[in-house]
Short mmCIF file of C-alpha atoms in Angstrom, two decimals:
data_model
loop_
_atom_site.label_atom_id
_atom_site.label_comp_id
_atom_site.label_asym_id
_atom_site.label_seq_id
_atom_site.Cartn_x
_atom_site.Cartn_y
_atom_site.Cartn_z
CA UNK A 1 -22.60 -48.32 14.76
CA UNK A 2 -23.75 -46.34 13.29
CA UNK A 3 -22.99 -44.92 9.96
CA UNK A 4 -21.45 -40.82 9.46
CA UNK A 5 -24.22 -40.25 7.44
CA UNK A 6 -26.71 -41.66 10.09
CA UNK A 7 -24.43 -39.51 12.94
CA UNK A 8 -25.03 -36.51 10.78
CA UNK A 9 -29.20 -36.27 11.39
CA UNK A 10 -27.88 -36.26 14.59
CA UNK A 11 -26.15 -33.05 14.59
CA UNK A 12 -28.10 -30.13 16.94
CA UNK A 13 -29.63 -28.37 14.64
CA UNK A 14 -28.95 -24.83 17.66
CA UNK A 15 -26.20 -23.81 15.68
CA UNK A 16 -26.89 -25.95 13.61
CA UNK A 17 -28.87 -24.52 10.58
CA UNK A 18 -26.14 -22.33 7.72
CA UNK A 19 -28.07 -19.37 8.45
CA UNK A 20 -26.91 -19.26 13.04
CA UNK A 21 -23.81 -21.48 11.05
CA UNK A 22 -22.76 -18.37 10.46
CA UNK A 23 -22.95 -15.96 13.01
CA UNK A 24 -22.23 -18.14 15.50
CA UNK A 25 -18.62 -19.08 13.56
CA UNK A 26 -18.13 -14.54 12.63
CA UNK A 27 -18.83 -14.15 16.55
CA UNK A 28 -15.82 -16.60 17.68
CA UNK A 29 -13.89 -15.05 15.79
CA UNK A 30 -14.14 -11.57 17.48
CA UNK A 31 -15.32 -10.23 20.71
CA UNK A 32 -18.94 -8.72 19.53
CA UNK A 33 -20.00 -7.37 15.98
CA UNK A 34 -23.26 -5.43 14.84
CA UNK A 35 -26.41 -6.77 13.80
CA UNK A 36 -25.59 -4.47 10.78
CA UNK A 37 -22.04 -6.60 10.88
CA UNK A 38 -24.32 -10.00 11.62
CA UNK A 39 -26.78 -9.17 8.58
CA UNK A 40 -23.56 -7.99 5.49
CA UNK A 41 -22.74 -11.30 6.82
CA UNK A 42 -26.27 -13.60 6.47
CA UNK A 43 -28.14 -11.29 3.94
CA UNK A 44 -30.43 -11.73 5.61
CA UNK A 45 -33.96 -9.64 6.77
CA UNK A 46 -33.73 -7.36 9.92
CA UNK A 47 -36.88 -10.22 10.31
CA UNK A 48 -35.51 -13.40 10.20
CA UNK A 49 -31.80 -12.53 11.16
CA UNK A 50 -33.64 -10.91 14.42
CA UNK A 51 -35.81 -14.62 14.67
CA UNK A 52 -32.10 -15.78 15.08
CA UNK A 53 -30.70 -14.29 17.51
CA UNK A 54 -33.87 -15.25 18.84
CA UNK A 55 -33.30 -18.43 19.34
CA UNK A 56 -29.61 -18.73 19.51
CA UNK A 57 -30.12 -15.92 23.03
CA UNK A 58 -33.37 -18.59 23.96
CA UNK A 59 -30.44 -20.83 24.07
CA UNK A 60 -27.82 -19.29 25.87
CA UNK A 61 -25.59 -19.84 23.19
CA UNK A 62 -25.27 -15.45 22.92
CA UNK A 63 -25.87 -12.09 24.53
CA UNK A 64 -27.46 -8.58 22.96
CA UNK A 65 -27.39 -5.57 23.96
CA UNK A 66 -28.13 -2.99 22.69
CA UNK A 67 -26.61 0.88 23.71
CA UNK A 68 -27.32 3.61 22.28
CA UNK A 69 -23.67 4.49 20.13
CA UNK A 70 -24.23 8.87 20.65
CA UNK A 71 -27.14 9.42 19.27
CA UNK A 72 -27.86 5.88 17.21
CA UNK A 73 -28.85 2.81 18.25
CA UNK A 74 -26.94 -0.26 18.41
CA UNK A 75 -27.18 -3.79 18.92
CA UNK A 76 -24.42 -5.97 19.50
CA UNK A 77 -23.92 -9.90 20.43
CA UNK A 78 -21.86 -11.32 21.62
CA UNK A 79 -20.87 -15.16 22.52
CA UNK A 80 -21.44 -16.21 25.90
CA UNK A 81 -18.66 -18.82 27.33
CA UNK A 82 -21.14 -21.96 26.60
CA UNK A 83 -21.77 -20.25 23.77
CA UNK A 84 -18.16 -20.31 23.02
CA UNK A 85 -18.27 -23.91 24.09
CA UNK A 86 -20.87 -25.13 21.83
CA UNK A 87 -19.61 -23.57 18.74
CA UNK A 88 -16.46 -25.75 19.34
CA UNK A 89 -17.53 -28.42 20.57
CA UNK A 90 -20.42 -27.84 17.14
CA UNK A 91 -16.77 -27.43 14.63
CA UNK A 92 -14.56 -30.57 16.02
CA UNK A 93 -17.92 -32.39 15.79
CA UNK A 94 -18.29 -31.67 11.45
CA UNK A 95 -14.32 -32.10 11.29
CA UNK A 96 -14.65 -36.09 12.96
CA UNK A 97 -17.78 -36.76 10.19
CA UNK A 98 -15.85 -35.45 7.55
CA UNK A 99 -13.27 -38.22 7.89
CA UNK A 100 -15.52 -40.31 9.30
CA UNK A 101 -17.53 -40.13 5.87
CA UNK A 102 -14.85 -39.55 3.37
CA UNK A 103 -13.17 -42.75 5.50
CA UNK A 104 -16.52 -44.30 4.91
CA UNK A 105 -16.22 -47.69 2.67
CA UNK A 106 -17.77 -48.01 -0.91
CA UNK A 107 -18.61 -50.70 -0.56
CA UNK A 108 -21.14 -49.91 2.35
CA UNK A 109 -22.06 -46.67 0.50
CA UNK A 110 -22.90 -48.48 -1.83
CA UNK A 111 -24.64 -51.52 0.49
CA UNK A 112 -26.45 -48.56 2.72
CA UNK A 113 -28.58 -47.81 -0.46
CA UNK B 1 -17.23 -25.00 5.43
CA UNK B 2 -14.86 -22.65 3.03
CA UNK B 3 -17.07 -20.66 3.35
CA UNK B 4 -17.59 -20.84 6.98
CA UNK B 5 -13.77 -20.44 7.37
CA UNK B 6 -13.69 -17.19 5.24
CA UNK B 7 -15.86 -16.18 7.64
CA UNK B 8 -13.71 -16.09 10.56
CA UNK B 9 -11.04 -15.05 8.59
CA UNK B 10 -13.16 -11.30 7.26
CA UNK B 11 -14.59 -11.66 11.08
CA UNK B 12 -10.83 -11.53 12.65
CA UNK B 13 -9.81 -9.04 10.26
CA UNK B 14 -12.45 -6.55 9.48
CA UNK B 15 -10.53 -3.82 10.43
CA UNK B 16 -7.65 -4.34 8.01
CA UNK B 17 -9.42 -5.16 5.10
CA UNK B 18 -11.54 -1.99 5.10
CA UNK B 19 -8.78 -1.45 2.37
CA UNK B 20 -10.90 1.95 1.09
CA UNK B 21 -9.51 3.34 3.91
CA UNK B 22 -4.84 2.64 2.51
CA UNK B 23 -6.12 4.25 -1.20
CA UNK B 24 -5.95 7.53 0.18
CA UNK B 25 -2.23 6.90 1.74
CA UNK B 26 -0.95 5.69 -1.45
CA UNK B 27 -1.44 9.51 -3.45
CA UNK B 28 1.46 11.13 -1.92
CA UNK B 29 4.23 8.23 -2.23
CA UNK B 30 2.79 8.29 -6.11
CA UNK B 31 3.55 12.55 -6.77
CA UNK B 32 6.57 11.95 -4.99
CA UNK B 33 7.50 9.89 -8.08
CA UNK B 34 6.43 11.72 -9.90
CA UNK B 35 8.07 14.64 -8.69
CA UNK B 36 11.06 13.63 -8.34
CA UNK B 37 11.23 12.36 -11.72
CA UNK B 38 11.24 16.09 -13.11
CA UNK B 39 7.31 16.83 -13.85
CA UNK B 40 5.73 18.82 -11.21
CA UNK B 41 7.88 22.12 -12.08
CA UNK B 42 4.94 24.18 -13.14
CA UNK B 43 3.44 23.32 -9.34
CA UNK B 44 3.94 26.06 -6.95
CA UNK B 45 6.39 26.04 -3.83
CA UNK B 46 8.42 22.18 -5.35
CA UNK B 47 11.71 23.75 -4.82
CA UNK B 48 13.44 24.50 -1.19
CA UNK B 49 11.78 22.18 1.52
CA UNK B 50 8.71 23.42 -0.46
CA UNK B 51 7.63 19.38 -1.47
CA UNK B 52 8.36 18.18 2.04
CA UNK B 53 5.82 20.54 3.26
CA UNK B 54 3.11 19.37 0.00
CA UNK B 55 4.41 15.35 1.01
CA UNK B 56 3.00 15.69 4.52
CA UNK B 57 -0.37 18.55 4.17
CA UNK B 58 -0.90 15.40 1.35
CA UNK B 59 -0.40 12.16 4.45
CA UNK B 60 -2.27 14.47 6.89
CA UNK B 61 -5.42 15.04 4.20
CA UNK B 62 -4.37 10.47 3.30
CA UNK B 63 -4.70 9.96 6.79
CA UNK B 64 -7.97 12.02 7.71
CA UNK B 65 -9.55 10.74 4.21
CA UNK B 66 -8.72 7.61 6.43
CA UNK B 67 -9.79 8.17 9.32
CA UNK B 68 -13.74 9.31 7.51
CA UNK B 69 -12.99 6.17 5.26
CA UNK B 70 -14.33 3.99 8.73
CA UNK B 71 -17.67 5.68 8.64
CA UNK B 72 -17.98 4.44 5.33
CA UNK B 73 -17.29 0.67 6.22
CA UNK B 74 -19.66 1.22 9.36
CA UNK B 75 -22.88 2.80 7.82
CA UNK B 76 -22.29 -0.09 4.69
CA UNK B 77 -21.40 -3.74 6.88
CA UNK B 78 -21.76 -2.56 10.18
CA UNK B 79 -18.78 -2.79 13.34
CA UNK B 80 -16.87 -5.66 14.72
CA UNK B 81 -14.63 -6.04 17.79
CA UNK B 82 -11.75 -7.59 16.81
CA UNK B 83 -10.46 -10.00 19.23
CA UNK B 84 -7.41 -9.48 21.70
CA UNK B 85 -4.92 -12.24 20.54
CA UNK B 86 -0.76 -11.55 20.53
CA UNK B 87 -0.35 -13.48 17.79
CA UNK B 88 -0.95 -9.74 15.61
CA UNK B 89 1.51 -7.65 18.24
CA UNK B 90 3.75 -10.37 18.26
CA UNK B 91 4.65 -10.87 14.20
CA UNK B 92 4.27 -7.14 14.20
CA UNK B 93 6.73 -6.10 16.79
CA UNK B 94 9.39 -9.11 14.87
CA UNK B 95 8.98 -7.89 12.14
CA UNK B 96 9.47 -4.46 13.27
CA UNK B 97 12.09 -5.52 15.17
CA UNK B 98 14.08 -6.79 12.29
CA UNK B 99 13.38 -3.80 9.38
CA UNK B 100 15.43 -1.76 12.57
CA UNK B 101 18.10 -4.33 12.13
CA UNK B 102 17.97 -4.74 8.68
CA UNK B 103 18.38 -0.34 7.90
CA UNK B 104 21.50 -0.46 11.67
CA UNK B 105 23.07 -2.73 8.89
CA UNK B 106 26.60 -1.30 7.86
CA UNK B 107 26.31 -1.46 3.60
CA UNK B 108 27.24 -0.56 0.19
CA UNK B 109 24.17 1.44 -1.01
CA UNK B 110 24.81 1.64 -4.59
CA UNK B 111 25.61 -1.92 -5.22
CA UNK B 112 24.77 -4.85 -2.58
CA UNK B 113 21.04 -6.41 -2.05
CA UNK B 114 18.21 -4.08 -0.40
CA UNK B 115 17.52 -6.06 2.98
CA UNK B 116 14.86 -3.88 4.78
CA UNK B 117 12.60 -4.20 1.05
CA UNK B 118 13.95 -7.61 1.26
CA UNK B 119 12.12 -7.47 4.60
CA UNK B 120 9.46 -6.15 3.30
CA UNK B 121 9.22 -8.98 0.89
CA UNK B 122 8.81 -10.70 3.60
CA UNK B 123 6.32 -9.54 5.81
CA UNK B 124 3.69 -8.75 2.93
CA UNK B 125 4.01 -12.87 1.30
CA UNK B 126 3.33 -13.15 5.16
CA UNK B 127 0.44 -12.06 5.06
CA UNK B 128 -0.37 -13.46 1.21
CA UNK B 129 0.73 -16.68 2.35
CA UNK B 130 -2.22 -16.88 5.21
CA UNK B 131 -5.60 -17.61 5.66
CA UNK B 132 -5.53 -20.13 2.81
CA UNK B 133 -4.67 -17.28 0.16
CA UNK B 134 -7.37 -15.21 0.14
CA UNK B 135 -4.87 -12.34 0.00
CA UNK B 136 -3.39 -12.94 -2.71
CA UNK B 137 -2.48 -9.75 -4.03
CA UNK B 138 0.32 -9.12 -1.62
CA UNK B 139 2.25 -11.76 -3.35
CA UNK B 140 1.67 -9.42 -6.15
CA UNK B 141 3.41 -6.58 -4.29
CA UNK B 142 6.42 -8.58 -2.05
CA UNK B 143 6.72 -10.26 -5.59
CA UNK B 144 7.47 -6.65 -6.96
CA UNK B 145 9.27 -5.09 -3.67
CA UNK B 146 11.87 -8.82 -3.88
CA UNK B 147 12.77 -7.83 -7.67
CA UNK B 148 12.97 -3.39 -7.03
CA UNK B 149 15.62 -5.10 -3.60
CA UNK B 150 17.95 -6.41 -6.21
CA UNK B 151 18.14 -3.79 -8.75
CA UNK B 152 21.44 -2.51 -6.60
CA UNK B 153 23.19 -5.52 -7.97
CA UNK B 154 22.34 -4.83 -11.29
CA UNK B 155 23.54 -1.16 -11.40
CA UNK B 156 20.43 0.76 -11.38
CA UNK B 157 21.19 4.66 -10.28
CA UNK B 158 20.21 5.89 -6.13
CA UNK B 159 18.78 8.09 -7.83
CA UNK B 160 15.93 6.25 -10.48
CA UNK B 161 16.10 3.41 -7.81
CA UNK B 162 13.85 6.55 -5.21
CA UNK B 163 11.63 7.28 -7.76
CA UNK B 164 10.82 2.48 -8.26
CA UNK B 165 10.85 2.96 -5.27
CA UNK B 166 8.13 6.23 -4.73
CA UNK B 167 6.76 4.62 -7.33
CA UNK B 168 5.90 1.11 -5.54
CA UNK B 169 4.84 2.51 -2.51
CA UNK B 170 2.13 4.06 -3.93
CA UNK B 171 1.06 1.44 -6.27
CA UNK B 172 1.77 -1.63 -2.84
CA UNK B 173 -1.08 1.04 -0.83
CA UNK B 174 -3.53 1.38 -4.13
CA UNK B 175 -2.98 -2.36 -5.58
CA UNK B 176 -3.08 -3.43 -2.08
CA UNK B 177 -5.99 -1.37 -0.73
CA UNK B 178 -8.07 -1.71 -3.56
CA UNK B 179 -7.29 -6.13 -3.07
CA UNK B 180 -8.30 -6.42 -0.02
CA UNK B 181 -11.70 -4.52 0.15
CA UNK B 182 -13.07 -6.62 -3.03
CA UNK B 183 -11.86 -9.42 -0.51
CA UNK B 184 -14.56 -7.92 2.17
CA UNK B 185 -17.17 -7.07 -1.13
CA UNK B 186 -16.79 -10.68 -2.06
CA UNK B 187 -17.83 -11.84 1.67
CA UNK B 188 -19.57 -9.59 2.88
CA UNK B 189 -23.96 -8.02 1.85
CA UNK B 190 -24.09 -3.65 1.50
CA UNK B 191 -27.33 -3.60 4.10
CA UNK B 192 -28.79 -1.24 2.21
CA UNK B 193 -28.90 -4.37 -1.03
CA UNK B 194 -29.93 -6.69 1.58
CA UNK B 195 -32.45 -4.48 3.30
CA UNK B 196 -33.76 -3.90 -0.95
CA UNK B 197 -33.96 -7.54 -1.33
#
């Protein structure tokens, strides 16, 4: 049986990277939000955010729509059904790992070390 | 994980947390309180129906300013389309129904605890408690409203209570507005700052 720490290394890196986890978590709490909001949420540069969004779009987790609001261009991002399922599953796994790590016996931890 | 939960909370309530939109609404009530205490006698049209016209004009101006402030938030922090849930409208409906019911109850206004004020305090307390006390400033105002509700049995005259009530509403709008704005500001980084890095 694997330890919680071994299980942690098998987490899906696409949603687990910190900036992408923040993006997906925020998107799971709304219908959609624009690029500016995601930038103020993650505090990363436009280029970095674009890269992360591209990866999430290629992974089928988010949908990106470019449109005009009056004369101002706006990039709107929302979760796909697969994205919603992925982030819920990922949060579930993190929660399980947290519980398992807390319950992991100290003796075994010392042995591991 | 706590930070991510805060991100989730702020995203869910992004429009509600645009606190600076509430602040102008406090001004008409603070001025009304000053007028009731007799501090604005030198201002024109403060007798007869004048004060009512002033009040309606100031509330309309505050609403217009509040709408304009939405643009400020959109430019600084972006735009969010909130998720459609039954929870928020249901809570608003229950609160409104309880408030209307409490106002219609026959009671001795002069000497009893103000039930409508208690209902308002409960509503504010509820908002302050959800989400891990992130909006603890609501609890502070809720406590003040509870103290106000209990003034009747202590024999505080109605006129004094009217002055205090206007003052409490005005201060409440300002404290809640600034508190919500600070919560947003602690969670989100203005895009202009990010781009300047």
